[in-house]
mmCIF file of C-alpha atoms and ligand atoms in Angstrom:
data_model
loop_
_atom_site.group_PDB
_atom_site.id
_atom_site.type_symbol
_atom_site.label_atom_id
_atom_site.label_comp_id
_atom_site.label_asym_id
_atom_site.label_seq_id
_atom_site.Cartn_x
_atom_site.Cartn_y
_atom_site.Cartn_z
ATOM 1 C CA MET A 1 -81.938 96.094 -11.846
ATOM 2 C CA GLN A 2 -80.875 99.151 -10.617
ATOM 3 C CA LYS A 3 -79.763 99.293 -6.647
ATOM 4 C CA LEU A 4 -78.562 102.866 -6.033
ATOM 5 C CA PHE A 5 -80.466 105.739 -5.766
ATOM 6 C CA SER A 6 -77.354 107.796 -6.752
ATOM 7 C CA VAL A 7 -77.245 105.369 -10.092
ATOM 8 C CA PRO A 8 -79.133 104.532 -13.212
ATOM 9 C CA ASP A 9 -79.750 101.418 -14.687
ATOM 10 C CA THR A 10 -77.907 100.671 -18.012
ATOM 11 C CA ASP A 11 -80.633 101.950 -19.941
ATOM 12 C CA GLY A 12 -80.718 105.187 -17.976
ATOM 13 C CA TYR A 13 -83.885 104.448 -15.260
ATOM 14 C CA TYR A 14 -84.217 105.545 -11.948
ATOM 15 C CA GLY A 15 -86.839 103.653 -10.892
ATOM 16 C CA GLU A 16 -89.639 103.770 -13.372
ATOM 17 C CA TYR A 17 -88.004 107.122 -14.329
ATOM 18 C CA GLY A 18 -85.292 108.357 -16.551
ATOM 19 C CA GLY A 19 -85.112 106.534 -20.287
ATOM 20 C CA ALA A 20 -83.915 107.794 -23.919
ATOM 21 C CA TYR A 21 -87.072 109.806 -25.516
ATOM 22 C CA ILE A 22 -85.827 110.938 -28.504
ATOM 23 C CA PRO A 23 -86.699 111.815 -32.191
ATOM 24 C CA GLU A 24 -84.593 109.762 -34.722
ATOM 25 C CA MET A 25 -82.506 112.250 -35.911
ATOM 26 C CA LEU A 26 -80.726 112.949 -32.600
ATOM 27 C CA PHE A 27 -80.285 109.078 -31.906
ATOM 28 C CA GLN A 28 -76.671 109.401 -33.336
ATOM 29 C CA ASN A 29 -75.477 111.633 -30.808
ATOM 30 C CA VAL A 30 -77.804 110.186 -27.564
ATOM 31 C CA GLU A 31 -75.620 107.208 -28.706
ATOM 32 C CA GLN A 32 -72.041 108.639 -29.237
ATOM 33 C CA LEU A 33 -72.445 110.552 -25.619
ATOM 34 C CA LYS A 34 -73.782 107.358 -23.871
ATOM 35 C CA GLU A 35 -71.229 105.234 -25.085
ATOM 36 C CA GLN A 36 -68.150 106.934 -24.474
ATOM 37 C CA TYR A 37 -69.419 109.274 -21.021
ATOM 38 C CA LEU A 38 -68.434 106.957 -18.903
ATOM 39 C CA ASP A 39 -65.166 106.421 -20.354
ATOM 40 C CA ILE A 40 -64.253 109.993 -21.444
ATOM 41 C CA MET A 41 -65.218 110.911 -17.391
ATOM 42 C CA SER A 42 -62.956 108.128 -16.165
ATOM 43 C CA ASP A 43 -59.733 109.149 -17.925
ATOM 44 C CA ASP A 44 -56.765 109.933 -15.779
ATOM 45 C CA SER A 45 -55.856 113.524 -18.829
ATOM 46 C CA PHE A 46 -59.733 114.309 -18.489
ATOM 47 C CA LYS A 47 -59.788 113.748 -14.435
ATOM 48 C CA ASN A 48 -56.689 116.075 -14.243
ATOM 49 C CA GLU A 49 -58.133 118.835 -16.193
ATOM 50 C CA PHE A 50 -61.242 118.775 -14.529
ATOM 51 C CA ASN A 51 -60.029 118.678 -11.297
ATOM 52 C CA ALA A 52 -57.288 121.484 -12.057
ATOM 53 C CA LEU A 53 -60.198 123.518 -13.387
ATOM 54 C CA LEU A 54 -62.967 123.061 -10.200
ATOM 55 C CA LYS A 55 -59.883 124.636 -8.181
ATOM 56 C CA ASP A 56 -57.669 127.290 -9.781
ATOM 57 C CA TYR A 57 -60.670 128.464 -12.378
ATOM 58 C CA VAL A 58 -63.996 127.719 -10.482
ATOM 59 C CA GLY A 59 -62.726 128.209 -6.990
ATOM 60 C CA ARG A 60 -62.799 124.607 -5.227
ATOM 61 C CA PRO A 61 -63.547 123.507 -2.868
ATOM 62 C CA THR A 62 -66.169 125.927 -1.571
ATOM 63 C CA PRO A 63 -66.431 126.498 2.494
ATOM 64 C CA LEU A 64 -68.845 125.016 3.832
ATOM 65 C CA PHE A 65 -69.913 127.643 6.330
ATOM 66 C CA HIS A 66 -71.322 127.602 10.181
ATOM 67 C CA ALA A 67 -74.799 129.833 10.000
ATOM 68 C CA LYS A 68 -74.188 131.228 13.766
ATOM 69 C CA ARG A 69 -77.214 133.592 13.759
ATOM 70 C CA LEU A 70 -79.901 131.929 11.502
ATOM 71 C CA SER A 71 -78.657 128.216 13.057
ATOM 72 C CA GLU A 72 -79.613 129.891 16.585
ATOM 73 C CA LYS A 73 -83.134 131.052 15.259
ATOM 74 C CA TYR A 74 -83.740 127.272 14.399
ATOM 75 C CA ASN A 75 -81.777 126.146 17.724
ATOM 76 C CA THR A 76 -79.779 123.386 15.703
ATOM 77 C CA THR A 77 -76.873 123.421 13.282
ATOM 78 C CA LEU A 78 -77.080 125.327 9.521
ATOM 79 C CA LEU A 79 -74.215 124.339 7.143
ATOM 80 C CA LEU A 80 -74.211 126.438 3.979
ATOM 81 C CA LYS A 81 -71.957 124.922 1.301
ATOM 82 C CA ARG A 82 -71.390 127.794 -0.532
ATOM 83 C CA GLU A 83 -71.714 127.342 -4.189
ATOM 84 C CA ASP A 84 -73.014 130.723 -4.701
ATOM 85 C CA LEU A 85 -69.107 131.170 -4.520
ATOM 86 C CA CYS A 86 -68.094 129.316 -7.623
ATOM 87 C CA HIS A 87 -67.100 131.588 -10.536
ATOM 88 C CA THR A 88 -70.330 132.833 -11.843
ATOM 89 C CA GLY A 89 -72.363 132.742 -8.557
ATOM 90 C CA ALA A 90 -73.668 129.564 -8.827
ATOM 91 C CA HIS A 91 -73.340 125.520 -9.115
ATOM 92 C CA LYS A 92 -73.717 125.155 -12.708
ATOM 93 C CA ILE A 93 -70.127 125.900 -14.222
ATOM 94 C CA ASN A 94 -69.196 122.361 -12.054
ATOM 95 C CA ASN A 95 -70.882 120.450 -15.109
ATOM 96 C CA THR A 96 -70.121 123.059 -17.807
ATOM 97 C CA VAL A 97 -66.043 123.045 -17.647
ATOM 98 C CA GLY A 98 -66.820 119.238 -17.474
ATOM 99 C CA GLN A 99 -69.324 118.986 -20.751
ATOM 100 C CA VAL A 100 -67.530 121.367 -22.680
ATOM 101 C CA LEU A 101 -64.151 119.040 -21.654
ATOM 102 C CA LEU A 102 -66.642 116.392 -22.944
ATOM 103 C CA ALA A 103 -67.463 118.161 -26.507
ATOM 104 C CA GLN A 104 -63.535 118.767 -27.055
ATOM 105 C CA ARG A 105 -63.298 114.705 -26.547
ATOM 106 C CA LEU A 106 -66.484 113.713 -28.999
ATOM 107 C CA GLY A 107 -64.970 116.808 -31.237
ATOM 108 C CA LYS A 108 -67.370 119.331 -31.138
ATOM 109 C CA LYS A 109 -66.776 122.991 -32.396
ATOM 110 C CA ARG A 110 -70.747 124.182 -31.409
ATOM 111 C CA ILE A 111 -71.761 123.991 -27.558
ATOM 112 C CA ILE A 112 -75.514 125.739 -27.569
ATOM 113 C CA ALA A 113 -77.291 125.935 -24.542
ATOM 114 C CA GLU A 114 -80.568 125.881 -22.868
ATOM 115 C CA THR A 115 -80.911 128.387 -19.391
ATOM 116 C CA GLY A 116 -83.637 129.801 -17.552
ATOM 117 C CA ALA A 117 -81.595 132.060 -14.758
ATOM 118 C CA GLY A 118 -79.155 132.641 -17.146
ATOM 119 C CA GLN A 119 -76.729 131.151 -14.212
ATOM 120 C CA HIS A 120 -75.966 127.775 -16.260
ATOM 121 C CA GLY A 121 -75.517 130.210 -20.166
ATOM 122 C CA VAL A 122 -73.076 132.526 -18.358
ATOM 123 C CA ALA A 123 -71.542 128.833 -16.537
ATOM 124 C CA THR A 124 -71.329 127.541 -20.871
ATOM 125 C CA ALA A 125 -70.588 131.215 -21.944
ATOM 126 C CA THR A 126 -67.596 131.632 -19.950
ATOM 127 C CA VAL A 127 -66.043 127.945 -19.965
ATOM 128 C CA CYS A 128 -66.392 128.602 -23.577
ATOM 129 C CA ALA A 129 -64.653 131.570 -24.179
ATOM 130 C CA LEU A 130 -61.693 129.494 -22.347
ATOM 131 C CA LYS A 131 -61.823 127.009 -24.208
ATOM 132 C CA GLY A 132 -62.573 129.233 -27.495
ATOM 133 C CA LEU A 133 -65.701 127.474 -28.809
ATOM 134 C CA GLU A 134 -68.786 129.226 -30.190
ATOM 135 C CA CYS A 135 -72.024 129.338 -27.717
ATOM 136 C CA ILE A 136 -75.710 129.810 -28.364
ATOM 137 C CA VAL A 137 -77.904 130.169 -25.349
ATOM 138 C CA TYR A 138 -81.464 130.048 -26.038
ATOM 139 C CA MET A 139 -83.791 132.022 -23.438
ATOM 140 C CA GLY A 140 -87.367 132.136 -23.148
ATOM 141 C CA GLU A 141 -88.653 136.079 -23.949
ATOM 142 C CA LYS A 142 -89.843 136.754 -20.289
ATOM 143 C CA ASP A 143 -86.740 135.299 -18.400
ATOM 144 C CA MET A 144 -84.583 137.627 -20.721
ATOM 145 C CA GLN A 145 -86.697 140.272 -19.203
ATOM 146 C CA ARG A 146 -86.483 139.431 -15.705
ATOM 147 C CA GLN A 147 -82.325 138.182 -15.859
ATOM 148 C CA GLN A 148 -81.064 141.758 -17.993
ATOM 149 C CA PRO A 149 -77.787 141.584 -15.911
ATOM 150 C CA ASN A 150 -77.197 137.562 -16.399
ATOM 151 C CA VAL A 151 -78.169 139.026 -20.985
ATOM 152 C CA ALA A 152 -75.106 141.517 -20.935
ATOM 153 C CA ARG A 153 -73.307 139.350 -19.279
ATOM 154 C CA MET A 154 -73.644 136.368 -22.073
ATOM 155 C CA GLN A 155 -73.248 139.397 -24.703
ATOM 156 C CA MET A 156 -70.258 140.509 -23.696
ATOM 157 C CA LEU A 157 -68.302 136.490 -23.353
ATOM 158 C CA GLY A 158 -69.369 136.413 -26.673
ATOM 159 C CA ALA A 159 -72.153 133.636 -26.773
ATOM 160 C CA LYS A 160 -75.325 134.764 -29.455
ATOM 161 C CA VAL A 161 -78.748 134.683 -26.816
ATOM 162 C CA ILE A 162 -81.321 133.992 -29.060
ATOM 163 C CA PRO A 163 -84.678 134.186 -27.484
ATOM 164 C CA ALA A 164 -87.757 131.797 -27.738
ATOM 165 C CA THR A 165 -91.092 133.055 -27.863
ATOM 166 C CA SER A 166 -93.561 130.332 -27.542
ATOM 167 C CA GLY A 167 -95.910 129.243 -24.657
ATOM 168 C CA SER A 168 -94.918 131.249 -21.870
ATOM 169 C CA LYS A 169 -91.440 132.221 -22.802
ATOM 170 C CA THR A 170 -88.973 130.703 -20.398
ATOM 171 C CA LEU A 171 -87.099 127.857 -19.645
ATOM 172 C CA LYS A 172 -89.773 125.042 -21.680
ATOM 173 C CA ASP A 173 -89.671 126.831 -24.249
ATOM 174 C CA ALA A 174 -86.082 127.502 -24.469
ATOM 175 C CA THR A 175 -85.120 123.714 -24.020
ATOM 176 C CA ASN A 176 -87.890 123.740 -27.072
ATOM 177 C CA GLU A 177 -85.830 125.811 -28.885
ATOM 178 C CA ALA A 178 -82.407 123.896 -28.059
ATOM 179 C CA ILE A 179 -83.465 120.924 -28.794
ATOM 180 C CA ARG A 180 -85.097 122.241 -32.620
ATOM 181 C CA ASP A 181 -81.352 123.766 -32.942
ATOM 182 C CA TRP A 182 -79.430 120.080 -32.195
ATOM 183 C CA ILE A 183 -81.967 118.135 -34.445
ATOM 184 C CA ASN A 184 -80.783 120.223 -36.700
ATOM 185 C CA ASN A 185 -76.894 120.406 -36.000
ATOM 186 C CA PRO A 186 -76.287 116.738 -35.293
ATOM 187 C CA ILE A 187 -73.012 116.014 -36.466
ATOM 188 C CA ASP A 188 -70.920 119.569 -34.802
ATOM 189 C CA THR A 189 -72.552 120.630 -31.783
ATOM 190 C CA HIS A 190 -73.133 119.444 -28.483
ATOM 191 C CA TYR A 191 -76.340 120.175 -26.118
ATOM 192 C CA ILE A 192 -74.736 121.629 -23.020
ATOM 193 C CA ILE A 193 -77.562 121.027 -20.829
ATOM 194 C CA GLY A 194 -77.713 122.920 -17.082
ATOM 195 C CA SER A 195 -79.361 120.182 -15.140
ATOM 196 C CA VAL A 196 -80.405 116.324 -13.811
ATOM 197 C CA VAL A 197 -82.785 116.297 -17.314
ATOM 198 C CA GLY A 198 -83.186 115.205 -20.828
ATOM 199 C CA PRO A 199 -82.547 112.046 -22.261
ATOM 200 C CA HIS A 200 -80.167 109.427 -20.565
ATOM 201 C CA PRO A 201 -76.937 110.004 -20.103
ATOM 202 C CA TYR A 202 -77.421 113.815 -18.992
ATOM 203 C CA PRO A 203 -79.394 113.083 -15.995
ATOM 204 C CA ASP A 204 -76.258 111.152 -14.684
ATOM 205 C CA MET A 205 -73.364 112.565 -16.797
ATOM 206 C CA VAL A 206 -75.204 116.216 -14.523
ATOM 207 C CA ALA A 207 -74.945 114.492 -11.435
ATOM 208 C CA ARG A 208 -72.009 113.016 -11.201
ATOM 209 C CA PHE A 209 -70.479 116.132 -12.364
ATOM 210 C CA GLN A 210 -72.415 118.249 -9.583
ATOM 211 C CA SER A 211 -70.709 115.120 -7.017
ATOM 212 C CA ILE A 212 -68.516 117.300 -5.852
ATOM 213 C CA ILE A 213 -70.638 118.832 -4.046
ATOM 214 C CA SER A 214 -71.184 116.030 -1.552
ATOM 215 C CA GLN A 215 -68.125 115.086 -2.085
ATOM 216 C CA GLU A 216 -66.846 117.852 -0.135
ATOM 217 C CA ILE A 217 -69.354 117.717 2.030
ATOM 218 C CA ILE A 218 -68.464 115.021 3.269
ATOM 219 C CA ALA A 219 -64.489 116.012 3.666
ATOM 220 C CA GLN A 220 -65.178 119.450 5.569
ATOM 221 C CA LEU A 221 -67.621 117.759 7.443
ATOM 222 C CA SER A 222 -65.274 115.334 8.647
ATOM 223 C CA SER A 223 -62.164 117.766 9.170
ATOM 224 C CA GLU A 224 -64.241 120.282 10.877
ATOM 225 C CA TYR A 225 -66.730 118.246 12.569
ATOM 226 C CA GLY A 226 -65.461 115.126 13.325
ATOM 227 C CA VAL A 227 -68.580 113.116 11.372
ATOM 228 C CA LYS A 228 -69.172 110.920 8.183
ATOM 229 C CA SER A 229 -72.670 112.612 7.496
ATOM 230 C CA PRO A 230 -75.033 115.215 8.570
ATOM 231 C CA THR A 231 -78.250 114.727 10.365
ATOM 232 C CA ARG A 232 -79.981 116.205 6.725
ATOM 233 C CA VAL A 233 -78.686 117.641 2.650
ATOM 234 C CA MET A 234 -81.658 120.410 1.721
ATOM 235 C CA ALA A 235 -81.759 121.738 -1.478
ATOM 236 C CA CYS A 236 -84.176 124.013 -3.959
ATOM 237 C CA VAL A 237 -85.364 122.414 -6.447
ATOM 238 C CA GLY A 238 -85.747 123.321 -10.464
ATOM 239 C CA GLY A 239 -84.406 120.103 -12.930
ATOM 240 C CA GLY A 240 -82.306 118.919 -9.661
ATOM 241 C CA SER A 241 -78.536 119.383 -10.284
ATOM 242 C CA ASN A 242 -77.525 121.130 -7.126
ATOM 243 C CA ALA A 243 -80.014 119.055 -5.029
ATOM 244 C CA ALA A 244 -78.609 116.132 -7.193
ATOM 245 C CA GLY A 245 -75.178 117.061 -6.543
ATOM 246 C CA ALA A 246 -75.482 117.689 -2.539
ATOM 247 C CA PHE A 247 -77.139 114.871 -2.125
ATOM 248 C CA TYR A 248 -74.799 111.806 -4.303
ATOM 249 C CA HIS A 249 -72.778 111.024 -1.767
ATOM 250 C CA PHE A 250 -75.742 110.817 0.477
ATOM 251 C CA LEU A 251 -78.298 108.810 -1.307
ATOM 252 C CA ASP A 252 -76.893 105.537 -0.657
ATOM 253 C CA GLN A 253 -76.819 106.104 3.272
ATOM 254 C CA PRO A 254 -80.781 105.826 4.638
ATOM 255 C CA ASN A 255 -79.679 107.666 7.651
ATOM 256 C CA VAL A 256 -79.175 110.516 5.696
ATOM 257 C CA GLU A 257 -82.286 112.747 5.830
ATOM 258 C CA ILE A 258 -82.681 113.657 2.234
ATOM 259 C CA VAL A 259 -85.224 116.924 1.406
ATOM 260 C CA ALA A 260 -85.559 118.627 -1.598
ATOM 261 C CA VAL A 261 -87.893 121.984 -1.854
ATOM 262 C CA GLU A 262 -89.888 123.126 -5.146
ATOM 263 C CA ALA A 263 -91.651 125.863 -5.704
ATOM 264 C CA ALA A 264 -95.305 126.578 -5.407
ATOM 265 C CA GLY A 265 -95.290 130.194 -6.728
ATOM 266 C CA HIS A 266 -98.984 131.241 -5.826
ATOM 267 C CA GLY A 267 -99.554 128.380 -4.161
ATOM 268 C CA VAL A 268 -99.697 124.969 -5.001
ATOM 269 C CA HIS A 269 -103.578 124.006 -5.708
ATOM 270 C CA SER A 270 -103.436 128.027 -7.739
ATOM 271 C CA GLY A 271 -102.938 127.094 -11.324
ATOM 272 C CA MET A 272 -99.106 129.400 -10.898
ATOM 273 C CA SER A 273 -97.112 126.758 -9.382
ATOM 274 C CA ALA A 274 -93.964 124.967 -10.412
ATOM 275 C CA ALA A 275 -94.319 122.078 -7.771
ATOM 276 C CA THR A 276 -93.645 119.414 -10.076
ATOM 277 C CA THR A 277 -94.485 116.321 -7.649
ATOM 278 C CA GLN A 278 -97.504 117.951 -6.363
ATOM 279 C CA LEU A 279 -99.116 118.346 -9.278
ATOM 280 C CA GLY A 280 -97.412 115.537 -12.066
ATOM 281 C CA VAL A 281 -98.155 112.292 -13.556
ATOM 282 C CA THR A 282 -96.112 110.454 -14.611
ATOM 283 C CA GLY A 283 -95.264 111.599 -18.680
ATOM 284 C CA ILE A 284 -92.465 112.469 -20.955
ATOM 285 C CA LEU A 285 -91.151 115.226 -21.324
ATOM 286 C CA HIS A 286 -87.456 116.234 -22.962
ATOM 287 C CA GLY A 287 -87.051 113.210 -23.353
ATOM 288 C CA SER A 288 -87.439 111.681 -19.906
ATOM 289 C CA LYS A 289 -89.365 109.733 -18.516
ATOM 290 C CA SER A 290 -90.584 111.537 -14.662
ATOM 291 C CA ILE A 291 -93.159 113.355 -12.832
ATOM 292 C CA VAL A 292 -94.922 115.967 -15.392
ATOM 293 C CA MET A 293 -97.070 119.061 -14.735
ATOM 294 C CA GLN A 294 -99.964 118.163 -17.926
ATOM 295 C CA THR A 295 -103.187 117.538 -18.473
ATOM 296 C CA SER A 296 -105.532 114.562 -19.122
ATOM 297 C CA ASP A 297 -104.605 114.130 -22.257
ATOM 298 C CA GLY A 298 -100.869 115.486 -22.147
ATOM 299 C CA GLN A 299 -100.559 118.882 -22.874
ATOM 300 C CA VAL A 300 -97.713 120.362 -20.543
ATOM 301 C CA VAL A 301 -98.760 122.836 -18.254
ATOM 302 C CA GLU A 302 -97.791 126.224 -18.099
ATOM 303 C CA PRO A 303 -95.713 126.974 -14.495
ATOM 304 C CA HIS A 304 -95.452 129.944 -12.476
ATOM 305 C CA SER A 305 -92.468 130.277 -10.476
ATOM 306 C CA ILE A 306 -90.883 134.173 -9.351
ATOM 307 C CA SER A 307 -87.907 132.488 -10.353
ATOM 308 C CA ALA A 308 -86.430 131.692 -13.359
ATOM 309 C CA GLY A 309 -84.328 128.815 -12.456
ATOM 310 C CA LEU A 310 -87.151 127.352 -10.859
ATOM 311 C CA ASP A 311 -90.252 127.918 -13.375
ATOM 312 C CA TYR A 312 -90.112 124.804 -15.646
ATOM 313 C CA PRO A 313 -92.245 121.938 -15.796
ATOM 314 C CA GLY A 314 -90.841 118.643 -14.554
ATOM 315 C CA ILE A 315 -88.013 117.417 -12.669
ATOM 316 C CA GLY A 316 -85.034 114.983 -12.874
ATOM 317 C CA PRO A 317 -86.154 111.686 -12.767
ATOM 318 C CA MET A 318 -83.665 110.828 -9.726
ATOM 319 C CA HIS A 319 -85.607 113.196 -8.584
ATOM 320 C CA ALA A 320 -88.848 111.590 -9.370
ATOM 321 C CA HIS A 321 -87.944 108.087 -7.673
ATOM 322 C CA LEU A 322 -86.688 109.702 -4.563
ATOM 323 C CA PHE A 323 -90.202 111.519 -4.451
ATOM 324 C CA SER A 324 -92.141 107.768 -5.478
ATOM 325 C CA SER A 325 -89.806 105.623 -3.843
ATOM 326 C CA GLY A 326 -90.055 108.047 -0.410
ATOM 327 C CA ARG A 327 -86.470 108.177 0.124
ATOM 328 C CA GLY A 328 -86.521 112.467 -0.040
ATOM 329 C CA VAL A 329 -88.712 114.514 1.431
ATOM 330 C CA PHE A 330 -90.169 116.625 -0.597
ATOM 331 C CA MET A 331 -91.885 120.143 0.401
ATOM 332 C CA SER A 332 -92.051 123.276 -1.080
ATOM 333 C CA ALA A 333 -92.472 127.215 -0.229
ATOM 334 C CA THR A 334 -94.635 129.801 -2.142
ATOM 335 C CA ASP A 335 -93.407 133.430 -4.215
ATOM 336 C CA GLU A 336 -93.650 134.804 -1.663
ATOM 337 C CA GLU A 337 -92.328 132.671 1.005
ATOM 338 C CA ALA A 338 -89.199 132.309 -0.532
ATOM 339 C CA MET A 339 -88.498 136.331 -0.916
ATOM 340 C CA LYS A 340 -88.518 136.528 2.733
ATOM 341 C CA ALA A 341 -86.957 133.533 3.181
ATOM 342 C CA ALA A 342 -84.261 135.952 1.001
ATOM 343 C CA PHE A 343 -84.582 138.986 3.244
ATOM 344 C CA GLU A 344 -84.283 137.143 6.166
ATOM 345 C CA VAL A 345 -80.220 134.787 4.796
ATOM 346 C CA SER A 346 -79.316 138.574 3.911
ATOM 347 C CA GLN A 347 -79.786 140.231 6.964
ATOM 348 C CA LEU A 348 -78.926 137.719 9.813
ATOM 349 C CA GLU A 349 -75.958 136.304 7.453
ATOM 350 C CA GLY A 350 -74.512 138.534 5.224
ATOM 351 C CA ILE A 351 -75.518 136.567 2.466
ATOM 352 C CA ILE A 352 -77.447 138.049 -0.596
ATOM 353 C CA PRO A 353 -78.911 134.666 -2.101
ATOM 354 C CA ALA A 354 -80.399 133.703 -5.682
ATOM 355 C CA LEU A 355 -84.133 133.903 -5.390
ATOM 356 C CA GLU A 356 -84.319 129.766 -6.110
ATOM 357 C CA THR A 357 -81.670 129.078 -3.432
ATOM 358 C CA ALA A 358 -84.080 131.123 -1.338
ATOM 359 C CA HIS A 359 -86.977 128.406 -1.387
ATOM 360 C CA ALA A 360 -84.549 126.365 0.352
ATOM 361 C CA PHE A 361 -84.511 128.519 3.206
ATOM 362 C CA ALA A 362 -87.846 129.367 3.145
ATOM 363 C CA VAL A 363 -88.920 125.958 5.037
ATOM 364 C CA LEU A 364 -86.880 125.792 6.899
ATOM 365 C CA ASN A 365 -90.126 127.571 9.785
ATOM 366 C CA ASN A 366 -92.264 124.516 9.008
ATOM 367 C CA MET A 367 -89.718 122.088 9.534
ATOM 368 C CA LYS A 368 -89.030 120.069 12.784
ATOM 369 C CA PHE A 369 -85.146 120.173 14.344
ATOM 370 C CA GLY A 370 -82.854 118.591 16.748
ATOM 371 C CA LYS A 371 -80.412 120.844 18.840
ATOM 372 C CA GLU A 372 -77.742 117.866 17.836
ATOM 373 C CA ASP A 373 -78.920 117.974 14.567
ATOM 374 C CA LEU A 374 -76.467 118.871 11.442
ATOM 375 C CA THR A 375 -78.683 120.154 9.023
ATOM 376 C CA VAL A 376 -76.282 120.729 5.244
ATOM 377 C CA ILE A 377 -78.354 123.300 3.131
ATOM 378 C CA CYS A 378 -77.228 123.814 -0.372
ATOM 379 C CA LEU A 379 -76.846 127.308 -0.817
ATOM 380 C CA SER A 380 -76.896 127.232 -5.249
ATOM 381 C CA GLY A 381 -75.950 130.547 -6.381
ATOM 382 C CA ARG A 382 -75.779 134.825 -5.123
ATOM 383 C CA GLY A 383 -78.702 136.750 -5.658
ATOM 384 C CA ASP A 384 -77.065 139.416 -7.572
ATOM 385 C CA LYS A 385 -78.880 138.159 -11.019
ATOM 386 C CA ASP A 386 -82.044 138.477 -8.538
ATOM 387 C CA LEU A 387 -81.812 142.233 -7.220
ATOM 388 C CA SER A 388 -84.284 144.220 -9.560
ATOM 389 C CA THR A 389 -86.729 141.570 -7.939
ATOM 390 C CA TYR A 390 -85.674 142.232 -4.588
ATOM 391 C CA MET A 391 -85.830 146.312 -5.252
ATOM 392 C CA SER A 392 -89.651 146.038 -6.662
ATOM 393 C CA GLU A 393 -90.083 143.962 -2.967
ATOM 394 C CA LEU A 394 -88.817 146.570 -0.515
ATOM 395 C CA LYS A 395 -89.965 149.297 -2.561
ATOM 396 C CA LEU A 396 -93.498 147.728 -1.446
ATOM 397 C CA LYS A 397 -92.887 147.408 2.065
ATOM 398 C CA GLN A 398 -91.581 150.727 1.986
ATOM 399 C CA SER A 399 -95.342 152.002 0.423
HETATM 400 C C1 PLP B 401 -80.163 127.077 -12.049
HETATM 401 C C2 PLP B 401 -80.604 127.123 -10.980
HETATM 402 C C3 PLP B 401 -81.204 125.921 -10.392
HETATM 403 C C4 PLP B 401 -82.317 125.512 -10.375
HETATM 404 O O1 PLP B 401 -81.644 124.119 -10.827
HETATM 405 P P1 PLP B 401 -81.208 122.926 -10.381
HETATM 406 O O2 PLP B 401 -81.041 122.283 -11.455
HETATM 407 O O3 PLP B 401 -82.231 122.329 -9.411
HETATM 408 O O4 PLP B 401 -79.804 122.533 -9.138
HETATM 409 C C5 PLP B 401 -81.403 126.581 -8.411
HETATM 410 N N1 PLP B 401 -79.874 127.515 -7.846
HETATM 411 C C6 PLP B 401 -79.732 128.093 -9.312
HETATM 412 C C7 PLP B 401 -78.506 129.950 -7.900
HETATM 413 C C8 PLP B 401 -79.669 127.856 -9.713
HETATM 414 O O5 PLP B 401 -78.809 129.092 -10.881
#
């Protein structure tokens, strides 16, 4: 009986999506988490430690920046929520700080994680170093090549990076390896999932940790603009954690428009895409029922996106529900459009965004804005990790 868009029912369902579809070997682990996460998160000592680390370690609150030149171009007001200014360069660390503190309270000594672009791996390695915990990160072999700076950062932080060599050698395959590790080490290990995916309670837990993003947006809109809510909030969606965080406190306010942007790769119908809601059907992936890109006999389709963080054939169950209920507007941007948007944001605002983030900006051209609208865009991360991809585009332009 779930009526809110922001929280699932007690079994972890958002509408028809969610739940916990797990092998029996993981049952105890997931059950322990499910029984304890809300109690731990509402405990005062947990909240104090979490908030103190968000402030002094992560550097929150992150600014809500009025992008004047970009606003002028689209004849409206665009406000950028600067998650790129978080320690380690993306929103991912909000969740890893929370989950590491939670893992400690569950008595876990060993942390595993999957990573796509490497931002979640770096954030996990960072907080594990801070807390003196062993850290193992699974990463697709292809992603290790296209995100080399992040591989080096994880290694410098003392984490072990293990390549996933199956399938498309990207995020889906890294997730499979992490789940396999967890099954083999169910007692001492906590698996830090990096997005609002996986079996219940992960999607809800990660959304709650990331909800600090919209909590701050509300306070900033009130003090800086004298309003309670924006016209719309926009974010890119891989699994959907930065979007969940940016949307969270607005989901149950029907007057706020929710815009999610997926990666269309070479084009939605090109066969090289990661636009899950456009191509997927109801299915089960990595422990939850959601919308999944799969063949008619249930084989997961290999996705494609130029951005490693969006190169995933699924989407979190909250977003599947936002899509199928019509609460959210779902759009997509191709590799080429994202690349163009990355250069536009860099040269109009002096902010080099992550390739993932650039997808959220790439659809501005296709939207209609009112002059008086206030649009918040979640600037999920910075683009340092993508410089080699950006450089090859520069060379192409020059030749
Ligand atoms: C990981 C990542 C994403 C995609 O993950 P979500 O869970 O959908 O937020 C988007 N932007 C950046 C910068 C990332 O690192």
